[in-house]
Coordinates of C-alpha atoms in Angstrom, one line a residue:
Chain O
M1 CA 26.3 -0.5 -51.4
A2 CA 23.5 -2.2 -48.7
R3 CA 20.4 -3.6 -50.5
V4 CA 18.1 -3.6 -47.9
L5 CA 14.9 -6.1 -48.3
I6 CA 12.1 -5.1 -45.2
V7 CA 9.3 -7.3 -44.5
A8 CA 6.0 -5.6 -43.9
E9 CA 4.0 -6.2 -40.9
H10 CA 0.8 -5.9 -41.3
D11 CA -3.4 -6.6 -40.4
G12 CA -4.3 -7.2 -44.5
R13 CA -5.1 -3.5 -43.5
T14 CA -3.2 -1.3 -41.6
L15 CA 1.2 -0.7 -41.9
N16 CA 2.2 -1.5 -38.6
S17 CA 4.8 1.1 -37.4
S18 CA 7.2 -1.1 -36.9
T19 CA 8.1 -1.4 -40.2
A20 CA 8.7 2.4 -40.4
R21 CA 11.1 1.5 -37.4
C22 CA 12.8 -0.5 -40.0
V23 CA 13.2 1.4 -42.4
S24 CA 14.8 4.4 -40.4
C25 CA 17.4 1.6 -39.5
A26 CA 18.3 1.2 -43.1
A27 CA 18.0 4.9 -44.0
S28 CA 20.5 4.9 -40.6
F29 CA 23.6 3.1 -43.1
E30 CA 22.6 4.7 -46.2
A31 CA 21.3 2.0 -47.8
S32 CA 21.6 2.3 -51.5
A33 CA 17.5 0.9 -52.0
I34 CA 14.9 0.3 -48.9
D35 CA 12.8 -2.3 -50.7
I36 CA 9.4 -3.1 -49.0
A37 CA 8.0 -7.1 -49.3
V38 CA 3.8 -6.8 -48.8
L39 CA 2.7 -10.7 -48.8
A40 CA -0.7 -10.5 -48.1
A41 CA -4.2 -11.6 -49.4
D42 CA -5.0 -8.4 -51.2
G43 CA -1.9 -6.1 -50.4
A44 CA -3.8 -2.7 -52.4
A45 CA -3.9 -0.6 -48.9
V46 CA -0.9 -1.7 -47.4
A47 CA 1.3 -1.1 -50.0
A48 CA 0.0 2.1 -50.7
Q49 CA 0.6 2.8 -46.9
A50 CA 4.6 1.2 -47.5
A51 CA 5.3 3.1 -50.7
A52 CA 4.6 6.1 -48.5
L53 CA 6.9 5.7 -46.3
E54 CA 10.0 7.9 -46.8
G55 CA 13.3 6.9 -48.0
V56 CA 11.8 3.7 -49.4
T57 CA 12.5 2.4 -52.6
G58 CA 9.9 0.2 -54.1
V59 CA 7.5 -1.6 -52.8
I60 CA 6.9 -5.4 -54.0
R61 CA 3.4 -7.0 -53.6
V62 CA 2.8 -10.8 -53.2
D63 CA -0.6 -11.5 -53.3
H64 CA -2.0 -15.2 -52.2
P65 CA -4.4 -16.1 -50.8
A66 CA -2.1 -18.1 -48.4
N67 CA -0.8 -14.8 -47.5
E68 CA -3.8 -14.0 -45.7
F69 CA -2.2 -14.3 -42.5
P70 CA 0.9 -13.9 -41.2
L71 CA 2.4 -17.9 -41.0
A72 CA 6.4 -17.6 -40.6
A73 CA 6.5 -21.2 -42.4
V74 CA 4.3 -19.8 -45.1
A75 CA 5.9 -16.6 -45.2
A76 CA 9.5 -17.5 -45.6
P77 CA 10.1 -19.3 -48.8
Q78 CA 8.5 -16.3 -50.5
I79 CA 10.7 -14.3 -48.6
C80 CA 14.2 -15.9 -49.5
A81 CA 12.7 -16.4 -53.1
L82 CA 13.2 -12.5 -53.2
A83 CA 16.1 -12.3 -51.7
A84 CA 18.7 -12.9 -54.2
D85 CA 18.4 -9.3 -55.3
Y86 CA 19.4 -7.8 -51.4
T87 CA 22.2 -7.6 -49.6
H88 CA 20.2 -7.4 -46.0
V89 CA 16.5 -8.8 -45.2
F90 CA 15.3 -7.1 -42.2
G91 CA 12.0 -7.7 -39.9
P92 CA 11.3 -5.1 -36.8
S93 CA 11.8 -7.4 -33.8
T94 CA 8.4 -8.3 -33.0
T95 CA 6.5 -11.3 -32.3
F96 CA 6.1 -11.2 -36.0
G97 CA 9.8 -10.9 -36.9
K98 CA 10.7 -12.9 -34.1
D99 CA 8.6 -15.6 -35.4
L100 CA 9.7 -14.9 -39.4
M101 CA 12.7 -14.1 -39.4
P102 CA 15.3 -16.9 -38.3
R103 CA 13.0 -18.8 -40.4
I104 CA 14.5 -16.9 -43.3
A105 CA 17.8 -16.9 -42.0
A106 CA 18.5 -20.8 -41.7
L107 CA 16.5 -21.3 -45.7
L108 CA 19.2 -19.1 -46.8
G109 CA 21.9 -21.0 -44.4
V110 CA 23.0 -17.6 -42.5
G111 CA 23.0 -16.3 -39.3
Q112 CA 20.6 -13.9 -37.7
V113 CA 21.2 -10.4 -35.6
S114 CA 18.8 -10.1 -33.4
D115 CA 17.5 -6.6 -32.2
I116 CA 19.5 -4.1 -34.0
M117 CA 19.5 -1.2 -32.0
H118 CA 21.9 0.8 -33.6
A119 CA 24.3 0.2 -37.1
E120 CA 27.7 1.8 -37.1
S121 CA 27.9 0.7 -40.9
A122 CA 25.4 -1.2 -42.9
W123 CA 27.6 -5.0 -41.3
R124 CA 28.3 -3.9 -37.6
F125 CA 25.6 -4.1 -35.0
Q126 CA 24.9 -3.2 -31.5
R127 CA 22.9 -5.7 -29.7
P128 CA 21.4 -5.8 -25.7
I129 CA 22.3 -9.1 -24.5
Y130 CA 21.4 -10.7 -20.8
A131 CA 17.6 -8.9 -20.6
G132 CA 19.8 -5.8 -21.7
N133 CA 22.7 -5.7 -19.2
A134 CA 25.1 -5.6 -21.6
I135 CA 25.3 -4.1 -25.5
L136 CA 26.9 -6.8 -28.0
T137 CA 29.2 -5.1 -31.2
V138 CA 28.9 -7.9 -34.1
E139 CA 30.2 -7.7 -37.5
T140 CA 28.8 -9.5 -40.4
P141 CA 30.4 -11.2 -43.3
D142 CA 29.7 -8.8 -46.4
D143 CA 29.7 -12.4 -48.7
R144 CA 26.1 -14.0 -47.8
P145 CA 22.9 -11.7 -46.4
V146 CA 22.4 -10.0 -43.7
V147 CA 19.3 -11.3 -41.7
A148 CA 18.4 -9.1 -39.0
T149 CA 15.6 -8.1 -36.7
V150 CA 15.2 -4.5 -35.8
R151 CA 14.3 -2.7 -32.0
T152 CA 11.4 -1.1 -32.6
A153 CA 11.9 1.3 -29.4
S154 CA 15.3 2.3 -30.9
Y155 CA 14.4 4.0 -34.1
Q156 CA 12.0 6.5 -35.1
A157 CA 9.2 5.8 -37.7
A158 CA 9.9 7.3 -41.0
E159 CA 7.6 10.1 -42.0
S160 CA 4.6 8.7 -44.8
T161 CA 6.2 11.8 -47.0
G162 CA 7.2 9.2 -49.6
S163 CA 6.0 8.2 -53.1
A164 CA 8.2 4.9 -54.0
P165 CA 6.7 2.8 -57.1
I166 CA 5.0 -0.6 -56.0
S167 CA 5.7 -3.7 -58.6
E168 CA 3.6 -7.2 -58.4
R169 CA 5.3 -10.5 -58.3
A170 CA 3.8 -13.7 -58.5
V171 CA 4.4 -16.5 -55.6
E172 CA 7.7 -18.1 -56.6
A173 CA 8.1 -20.6 -54.0
E174 CA 6.4 -24.1 -52.6
I175 CA 4.0 -22.4 -50.3
P176 CA 3.8 -25.3 -47.2
T177 CA 0.8 -26.6 -45.8
H178 CA 1.4 -27.7 -42.8
T179 CA 0.5 -25.0 -40.6
R180 CA -3.3 -23.3 -40.3
Y181 CA -4.0 -20.4 -39.1
V182 CA -7.3 -20.4 -37.1
E183 CA -7.8 -17.0 -34.7
L184 CA -6.5 -13.9 -33.1
R185 CA -8.3 -14.0 -29.7
S186 CA -7.6 -10.0 -28.4
D187 CA -9.6 -8.8 -25.9
S188 CA -7.5 -5.7 -24.7
G189 CA -7.4 -2.3 -26.5
G190 CA -11.4 -0.4 -25.3
G191 CA -10.3 2.0 -27.7
R192 CA -7.1 2.9 -26.4
P193 CA -3.7 4.0 -27.9
D194 CA -1.7 1.1 -28.8
L195 CA 0.9 -0.1 -25.7
Q196 CA 3.8 0.1 -28.5
T197 CA 3.5 3.4 -30.3
A198 CA 1.8 5.0 -27.2
S199 CA 3.4 8.6 -26.1
R200 CA 1.8 7.4 -22.9
V201 CA 1.7 4.2 -20.8
V202 CA 0.5 3.5 -17.5
S203 CA 1.5 -0.4 -16.0
G204 CA 0.1 -2.0 -13.4
G205 CA 2.0 -4.7 -11.1
R206 CA 1.7 -7.4 -8.7
G207 CA 1.1 -4.6 -6.1
V208 CA -2.3 -3.7 -8.0
G209 CA -3.5 -6.9 -6.2
S210 CA -5.9 -8.3 -7.9
M211 CA -8.3 -8.4 -11.8
E212 CA -10.7 -5.9 -10.0
N213 CA -8.2 -3.1 -9.0
F214 CA -6.3 -3.2 -12.2
E215 CA -9.4 -1.1 -13.4
I216 CA -7.7 2.1 -11.2
I217 CA -4.7 1.2 -13.8
E218 CA -7.1 1.4 -16.7
R219 CA -9.0 4.7 -15.5
L220 CA -5.3 6.2 -14.5
A221 CA -4.5 5.5 -18.2
D222 CA -7.8 6.8 -19.8
A223 CA -7.5 10.3 -17.7
L224 CA -4.1 10.4 -19.7
G225 CA -5.1 9.4 -22.9
A226 CA -2.2 6.1 -22.4
A227 CA -2.0 2.9 -23.7
V228 CA -2.0 0.3 -20.4
G229 CA 0.7 -2.0 -19.7
A230 CA 1.4 -4.7 -17.3
S231 CA 4.5 -6.3 -15.4
R232 CA 5.3 -10.1 -15.7
A233 CA 3.8 -10.6 -12.7
A234 CA 0.8 -9.1 -12.9
V235 CA -0.1 -11.2 -16.0
D236 CA 1.0 -14.5 -14.2
A237 CA -1.2 -13.3 -11.8
G238 CA -4.0 -13.2 -14.4
Y239 CA -4.8 -9.0 -13.9
A240 CA -4.2 -8.4 -17.2
G241 CA -3.5 -10.4 -20.6
N242 CA -0.1 -11.1 -21.9
D243 CA -0.4 -8.4 -24.9
L244 CA -0.2 -5.8 -22.1
Q245 CA 3.5 -7.3 -20.6
V246 CA 6.4 -4.6 -20.9
G247 CA 9.9 -6.4 -20.7
Q248 CA 12.6 -8.6 -21.6
T249 CA 9.5 -11.0 -22.8
G250 CA 6.9 -9.1 -23.5
K251 CA 7.2 -5.4 -25.5
I252 CA 10.4 -3.1 -25.0
I253 CA 8.2 0.3 -25.3
A254 CA 9.6 4.0 -25.2
P255 CA 7.1 6.6 -24.8
D256 CA 7.3 9.8 -23.6
L257 CA 5.6 9.4 -20.3
Y258 CA 5.7 5.8 -18.3
I259 CA 3.7 5.5 -15.0
A260 CA 4.7 2.3 -12.9
V261 CA 1.8 1.6 -10.2
G262 CA 2.8 -1.3 -7.9
I263 CA 6.0 -2.8 -10.0
S264 CA 8.7 -3.7 -8.1
G265 CA 10.8 -3.2 -11.2
A266 CA 12.9 -6.4 -11.9
I267 CA 15.5 -6.2 -14.3
Q268 CA 13.5 -7.9 -16.8
H269 CA 10.7 -5.6 -16.7
L270 CA 13.0 -2.4 -17.0
T271 CA 15.0 -3.4 -19.8
G272 CA 11.6 -3.0 -21.7
I273 CA 11.6 0.6 -20.5
K274 CA 15.0 1.5 -20.4
D275 CA 14.3 4.1 -23.6
A276 CA 11.6 5.9 -22.0
G277 CA 11.3 9.8 -22.0
V278 CA 10.2 10.4 -18.4
I279 CA 9.6 7.3 -16.1
V280 CA 7.6 7.8 -12.4
A281 CA 7.1 5.2 -9.8
I282 CA 4.5 4.9 -7.6
N283 CA 5.2 2.4 -5.0
K284 CA 4.3 1.8 -1.3
D285 CA 7.9 0.2 -1.3
E286 CA 10.5 2.6 -0.8
D287 CA 13.4 -0.3 -1.9
A288 CA 11.6 -1.1 -5.1
P289 CA 14.4 -1.5 -7.8
L290 CA 12.2 0.9 -10.1
F291 CA 13.0 3.9 -7.8
E292 CA 16.9 3.9 -9.3
V293 CA 15.7 4.3 -12.7
A294 CA 12.6 6.8 -11.8
D295 CA 13.0 10.3 -12.7
I296 CA 10.1 10.6 -10.0
G297 CA 9.5 8.8 -7.5
L298 CA 6.3 8.6 -4.9
V299 CA 6.3 6.4 -2.5
A300 CA 2.8 6.0 -1.7
D301 CA -0.1 3.9 -1.0
L302 CA -1.2 3.1 -4.5
F303 CA -5.1 3.1 -3.8
T304 CA -4.9 6.4 -2.2
A305 CA -1.9 8.0 -4.9
V306 CA -3.7 7.0 -8.4
P307 CA -7.6 7.9 -6.7
E308 CA -5.8 11.5 -6.0
L309 CA -3.8 11.4 -9.6
I310 CA -7.0 11.1 -11.7
E311 CA -8.5 13.6 -10.1
A312 CA -6.0 16.1 -10.3
L313 CA -5.6 15.4 -13.7
G314 CA -9.3 16.1 -13.7
E315 CA -9.4 19.3 -12.4
Q316 CA -5.6 20.2 -15.2
A317 CA -8.1 18.9 -18.0
G318 CA -11.5 21.5 -16.1
G319 CA -8.7 24.3 -16.1
N320 CA -7.6 24.3 -19.2
S321 CA -11.1 24.0 -21.2
Chain R
M1 CA -3.3 -42.3 -27.0
T2 CA 0.4 -42.0 -27.9
V3 CA 1.1 -39.1 -30.0
V4 CA 4.3 -38.8 -30.5
D5 CA 7.0 -42.0 -29.8
T6 CA 9.8 -39.3 -28.4
I7 CA 9.8 -35.6 -26.9
L8 CA 13.0 -33.9 -27.9
V9 CA 14.0 -31.3 -25.6
P10 CA 16.8 -29.4 -25.7
V11 CA 18.0 -27.3 -22.8
K12 CA 20.6 -24.3 -22.4
R13 CA 23.0 -24.4 -19.6
V14 CA 22.5 -20.3 -18.5
V15 CA 22.9 -18.1 -15.9
D16 CA 20.8 -17.9 -13.3
A17 CA 17.6 -15.9 -14.1
N18 CA 18.2 -13.7 -10.2
V19 CA 21.9 -13.7 -11.1
R20 CA 22.5 -9.9 -12.3
V21 CA 25.5 -10.2 -14.7
R22 CA 28.2 -7.5 -16.0
V23 CA 30.4 -6.9 -18.4
K24 CA 34.0 -7.6 -18.0
P25 CA 36.1 -4.4 -16.9
D26 CA 38.4 -5.0 -20.3
G27 CA 34.9 -5.3 -22.6
S28 CA 35.1 -9.1 -23.9
G29 CA 33.0 -10.7 -22.4
M30 CA 30.4 -11.3 -19.2
A31 CA 32.0 -11.4 -15.6
L32 CA 30.7 -15.2 -15.4
D33 CA 33.1 -16.8 -13.1
G34 CA 31.6 -18.7 -10.1
V35 CA 28.1 -17.3 -10.6
K36 CA 25.6 -20.1 -10.0
M37 CA 23.8 -21.4 -13.5
S38 CA 20.5 -22.8 -14.4
I39 CA 18.8 -24.5 -16.8
N40 CA 17.1 -21.8 -19.2
P41 CA 14.2 -21.0 -17.4
F42 CA 11.9 -21.3 -20.9
D43 CA 13.6 -24.7 -21.5
E44 CA 12.6 -25.8 -18.2
I45 CA 9.3 -24.9 -19.1
A46 CA 9.3 -26.7 -22.3
L47 CA 10.7 -29.6 -20.2
E48 CA 7.6 -29.6 -18.2
E49 CA 5.2 -29.4 -20.9
A50 CA 6.8 -32.7 -22.3
L51 CA 6.6 -34.1 -19.1
R52 CA 2.5 -33.6 -18.6
I53 CA 2.0 -35.0 -22.2
R54 CA 4.0 -37.7 -21.5
E55 CA 1.9 -38.1 -18.0
R56 CA -1.2 -37.9 -20.4
G57 CA 0.3 -41.0 -22.2
E58 CA 1.2 -39.1 -25.7
T59 CA 3.9 -39.3 -25.7
A60 CA 6.4 -42.4 -24.5
E61 CA 9.4 -41.1 -23.7
V62 CA 10.8 -37.3 -23.1
V63 CA 14.4 -36.7 -23.9
V64 CA 16.9 -34.0 -22.7
A65 CA 19.6 -32.8 -25.0
S66 CA 21.9 -30.1 -24.4
I67 CA 25.1 -28.5 -26.2
G68 CA 27.9 -27.5 -24.5
P69 CA 30.8 -28.5 -22.3
A70 CA 31.2 -31.5 -20.3
V71 CA 29.7 -29.3 -17.3
C72 CA 26.5 -28.8 -18.8
T73 CA 25.5 -32.7 -17.5
Q74 CA 24.9 -30.8 -14.5
Q75 CA 21.4 -29.3 -16.2
L76 CA 20.9 -32.4 -17.9
R77 CA 21.2 -34.9 -14.4
A78 CA 18.4 -31.6 -13.1
G79 CA 16.0 -32.3 -16.5
L80 CA 16.8 -36.7 -15.4
A81 CA 15.6 -35.2 -11.9
M82 CA 12.9 -33.8 -13.2
G83 CA 11.4 -36.8 -14.8
A84 CA 13.3 -37.0 -18.6
D85 CA 13.6 -40.2 -19.1
R86 CA 17.2 -39.8 -20.3
A87 CA 19.8 -37.0 -21.7
I88 CA 22.1 -36.4 -24.3
L89 CA 25.3 -34.2 -23.9
V90 CA 26.9 -32.8 -27.4
E91 CA 29.9 -31.7 -25.9
T92 CA 32.0 -28.8 -27.4
E93 CA 33.9 -25.9 -25.9
L94 CA 32.6 -24.0 -28.8
D95 CA 30.1 -21.2 -28.3
L96 CA 27.8 -21.9 -30.7
E97 CA 25.7 -19.7 -32.9
P98 CA 21.9 -20.3 -32.9
L99 CA 22.4 -21.6 -36.4
T100 CA 24.7 -24.4 -35.8
V101 CA 23.0 -25.4 -32.4
A102 CA 20.0 -25.6 -34.9
R103 CA 22.0 -27.8 -37.2
T104 CA 23.1 -30.0 -34.2
L105 CA 19.8 -30.2 -33.2
K106 CA 17.9 -31.2 -36.5
A107 CA 20.9 -34.2 -36.3
L108 CA 19.3 -35.2 -33.1
V109 CA 15.9 -35.3 -34.2
G110 CA 16.8 -37.5 -37.2
R111 CA 19.3 -40.0 -34.8
E112 CA 16.0 -40.0 -31.8
N113 CA 12.9 -40.2 -34.6
S114 CA 11.1 -37.8 -32.5
E115 CA 8.4 -36.3 -34.0
L116 CA 7.8 -33.1 -31.5
V117 CA 10.8 -30.6 -30.2
I118 CA 9.8 -28.8 -27.6
L119 CA 12.2 -26.0 -26.5
G120 CA 12.4 -22.0 -24.6
K121 CA 11.2 -19.3 -27.2
Q122 CA 14.7 -17.6 -26.2
A123 CA 17.9 -17.9 -24.3
I124 CA 18.0 -15.1 -21.2
D125 CA 22.0 -14.9 -21.7
G126 CA 22.2 -14.3 -25.4
D127 CA 17.9 -13.3 -26.1
N128 CA 18.1 -14.4 -29.5
N129 CA 14.8 -16.1 -29.9
Q130 CA 16.5 -18.2 -33.1
T131 CA 17.1 -21.5 -32.0
G132 CA 13.3 -23.1 -33.0
Q133 CA 12.4 -21.3 -35.8
M134 CA 15.7 -22.4 -37.5
L135 CA 15.4 -25.9 -36.6
A136 CA 12.3 -25.7 -38.0
A137 CA 13.1 -24.2 -41.2
L138 CA 16.3 -26.5 -41.7
W139 CA 14.1 -29.8 -40.7
G140 CA 11.0 -28.7 -43.5
R141 CA 8.4 -28.7 -40.6
P142 CA 6.0 -26.0 -38.7
Q143 CA 7.0 -24.0 -36.3
A144 CA 4.6 -23.1 -33.2
C145 CA 6.4 -20.4 -31.8
F146 CA 5.9 -18.4 -28.1
S147 CA 3.2 -20.9 -27.2
S148 CA 1.1 -21.0 -23.7
E149 CA -0.8 -23.5 -24.6
L150 CA -0.4 -26.8 -26.7
S151 CA -3.0 -29.7 -26.7
F152 CA -3.0 -32.7 -29.5
S153 CA -5.7 -34.4 -31.8
N154 CA -5.7 -37.0 -34.5
G155 CA -1.8 -35.9 -35.5
I156 CA -2.5 -32.2 -35.3
A157 CA -1.3 -29.8 -32.6
T158 CA -3.0 -27.0 -31.4
A159 CA -1.4 -24.0 -30.0
M160 CA -1.9 -20.7 -28.6
R161 CA 0.5 -18.5 -29.1
E162 CA 1.7 -14.9 -27.1
V163 CA 2.0 -12.4 -29.8
D164 CA 1.7 -8.5 -29.8
A165 CA -2.1 -8.5 -30.5
G166 CA -2.9 -11.2 -28.3
I167 CA -3.6 -14.9 -28.3
E168 CA -3.0 -16.3 -32.3
V169 CA -4.3 -19.8 -32.3
I170 CA -2.7 -22.0 -35.3
E171 CA -2.9 -25.8 -36.0
V172 CA 0.5 -27.4 -37.6
E173 CA 0.9 -31.2 -38.4
L174 CA 3.3 -33.1 -36.8
P175 CA 6.1 -33.4 -36.9
A176 CA 6.8 -30.1 -35.8
V177 CA 8.8 -27.5 -33.2
V178 CA 7.3 -25.8 -30.2
T179 CA 8.3 -22.9 -28.7
T180 CA 7.6 -22.0 -24.9
D181 CA 6.8 -18.8 -23.3
L182 CA 6.4 -18.0 -19.6
R183 CA 2.8 -19.1 -19.2
L184 CA 2.5 -22.4 -20.7
N185 CA 3.0 -23.8 -16.9
E186 CA 5.1 -23.8 -14.1
P187 CA 7.6 -26.2 -14.0
R188 CA 7.6 -28.6 -10.9
Y189 CA 9.8 -28.3 -8.0
T190 CA 12.1 -31.7 -8.0
K191 CA 12.5 -34.0 -4.7
L192 CA 15.1 -35.2 -3.3
P193 CA 14.2 -39.3 -4.4
D194 CA 14.4 -38.0 -7.8
I195 CA 17.8 -36.4 -7.7
L196 CA 18.6 -39.7 -6.3
K197 CA 16.6 -41.7 -8.9
A198 CA 18.4 -39.6 -11.5
K199 CA 21.6 -40.5 -11.4
K200 CA 21.2 -44.0 -12.8
K201 CA 19.3 -42.6 -16.2
P202 CA 21.2 -43.0 -19.1
L203 CA 23.2 -39.7 -20.2
E204 CA 25.1 -40.5 -23.3
T205 CA 27.7 -38.2 -24.9
L206 CA 28.4 -37.4 -28.4
T207 CA 30.5 -34.9 -30.6
L208 CA 29.8 -32.3 -32.8
G209 CA 31.7 -34.7 -35.8
E210 CA 29.7 -38.1 -34.2
L211 CA 26.4 -36.2 -35.6
D212 CA 28.3 -34.9 -38.5
V213 CA 27.8 -31.3 -37.7
E214 CA 30.8 -29.0 -38.8
P215 CA 30.5 -25.5 -36.8
Q216 CA 30.5 -22.7 -38.3
A217 CA 31.1 -18.9 -36.8
Q218 CA 29.4 -16.3 -39.3
F219 CA 30.0 -13.6 -36.4
R220 CA 32.9 -11.3 -35.3
V221 CA 32.2 -10.3 -31.4
L222 CA 34.1 -6.8 -31.6
G223 CA 33.2 -6.1 -27.5
F224 CA 30.8 -5.9 -24.7
E225 CA 30.2 -2.6 -23.5
T226 CA 27.8 -1.7 -20.2
P227 CA 24.8 0.4 -21.2
P228 CA 24.6 3.6 -19.8
E229 CA 22.9 3.9 -16.7
R230 CA 20.0 6.3 -16.4
P231 CA 20.5 8.6 -13.5
S232 CA 18.4 8.1 -10.4
G233 CA 15.6 11.0 -10.4
E234 CA 13.9 13.0 -7.5
K235 CA 11.5 11.4 -5.0
V236 CA 8.2 14.0 -4.5
R237 CA 6.4 14.0 -1.6
D238 CA 2.6 13.6 -3.1
V239 CA 0.6 14.1 -5.7
A240 CA 0.4 17.5 -6.0
E241 CA 4.3 17.6 -6.1
L242 CA 4.2 14.8 -9.0
V243 CA 2.0 16.6 -10.7
L244 CA 4.2 19.6 -10.8
A245 CA 7.4 17.9 -11.7
L246 CA 5.3 16.2 -14.4
R247 CA 4.5 19.8 -15.4
Q248 CA 8.2 21.1 -15.0
K249 CA 9.3 18.2 -17.4
G250 CA 6.8 19.0 -20.1
V251 CA 5.1 15.4 -19.9
L252 CA 1.7 16.7 -19.2

């Protein structure tokens, strides 16, 4: 039977929902144990949140000053020390997991399955390749640990209705000192929902034209209570921060509603939104590839259409109140 | 002042980013016959960064390496034309898993006494995003993954990493592995004289055996499928129709 250890992603206070999505992946092949490892300086709050996830059988707290910030080189040997009791070691396919999990795999002397989107069994997985142009089915050997990242957009977050036991473990590995965390620079947000978990997302592309104009995207997002996203072209041009990039090499998201404004729709962008519920494209170029996958397309100048849409949404909100 | 003597830049030969690849009708693989091949774009960014480090006088030498069939010399020549000093091909017909690639690179690092390896964060074919991290683990050295800015001071590299929450700044002691994100730099265009010059630069061919690497295939590939396509939807004429359509779909 499969025994799965999941590495918790958190910021020291709050468990990232990517962890709850990994739990759902492990639950999908009926693992007999789903334990979560919380590495932190003081993991009490995060461990409690992890223990509440439905399906989790145990939480292991590893408190150490070196675990204050998520450094792959620091975390990997500690996870490897815990891995002996498990058949699987999972992490989310976020920048946190992408950084950490291959380091764990190599220390364990095994390969890694990246971006699990479906588990046919505990040892047979599907994952996207070529920017999502193909789905690969791979089988992993059952005589060694399976190290994998879970494509978070493919799984719902497990509910917080459980209550698993929490145990504490001392660090059983040598912690390297060659890597130092300096700081996190984050300028996004503005009180908006998190891009990766938002139910509504409004993204702007090259068509928006400038950093100043990008404000129109933010206004539409605020009118909808949506998160803001951006295409690679918009991020490259400096209209938006890198943490807003949606696509193959940015964030893979699955909101109920995705509105793409002035985004042509390169394949690398489409791979980031293919799990969205309803995709809306607003673009003045009627040949934009995004129209091929959009559920609703509006060929229009965004600088006319978006203010109109903001106004219409305002009227609707007024009418409902 | 020189920070490291030799920077190793591994480059992978992949389908060009502008090619829309398809699964073979029998599901046995991807239809790649006759398609344009290029250096993995993230590796091209890695090479550009190494060249800029050399132009700043912080390294003496940039070595490009590729692992694959003889035809990978095309990408190595392209790397030499961009400005690399010499090239190494580790020739194999096998389609290696990232762990074996990392083991091969580890052997090359030892052979070349390289103290800095810069490579793409992922290859755009397999989208694995593993090799740099695995190399750093096997080497027992730091990793600065998804870097969008890189500088050096007193044997320490400072990297700005593109992470989900923004930009994370870390310091790593050299030797180290750096993987590149898109915004690290914009690779230069190669000029014709450089292509001609590149033909005279050294290109060495090795085998996995010469590097004492035993290729291992841990995974069994069971098949390739084309993902289901999203059916294309409706076009609306104006914003009023758009709002109506959004209501009908229950998302407003």
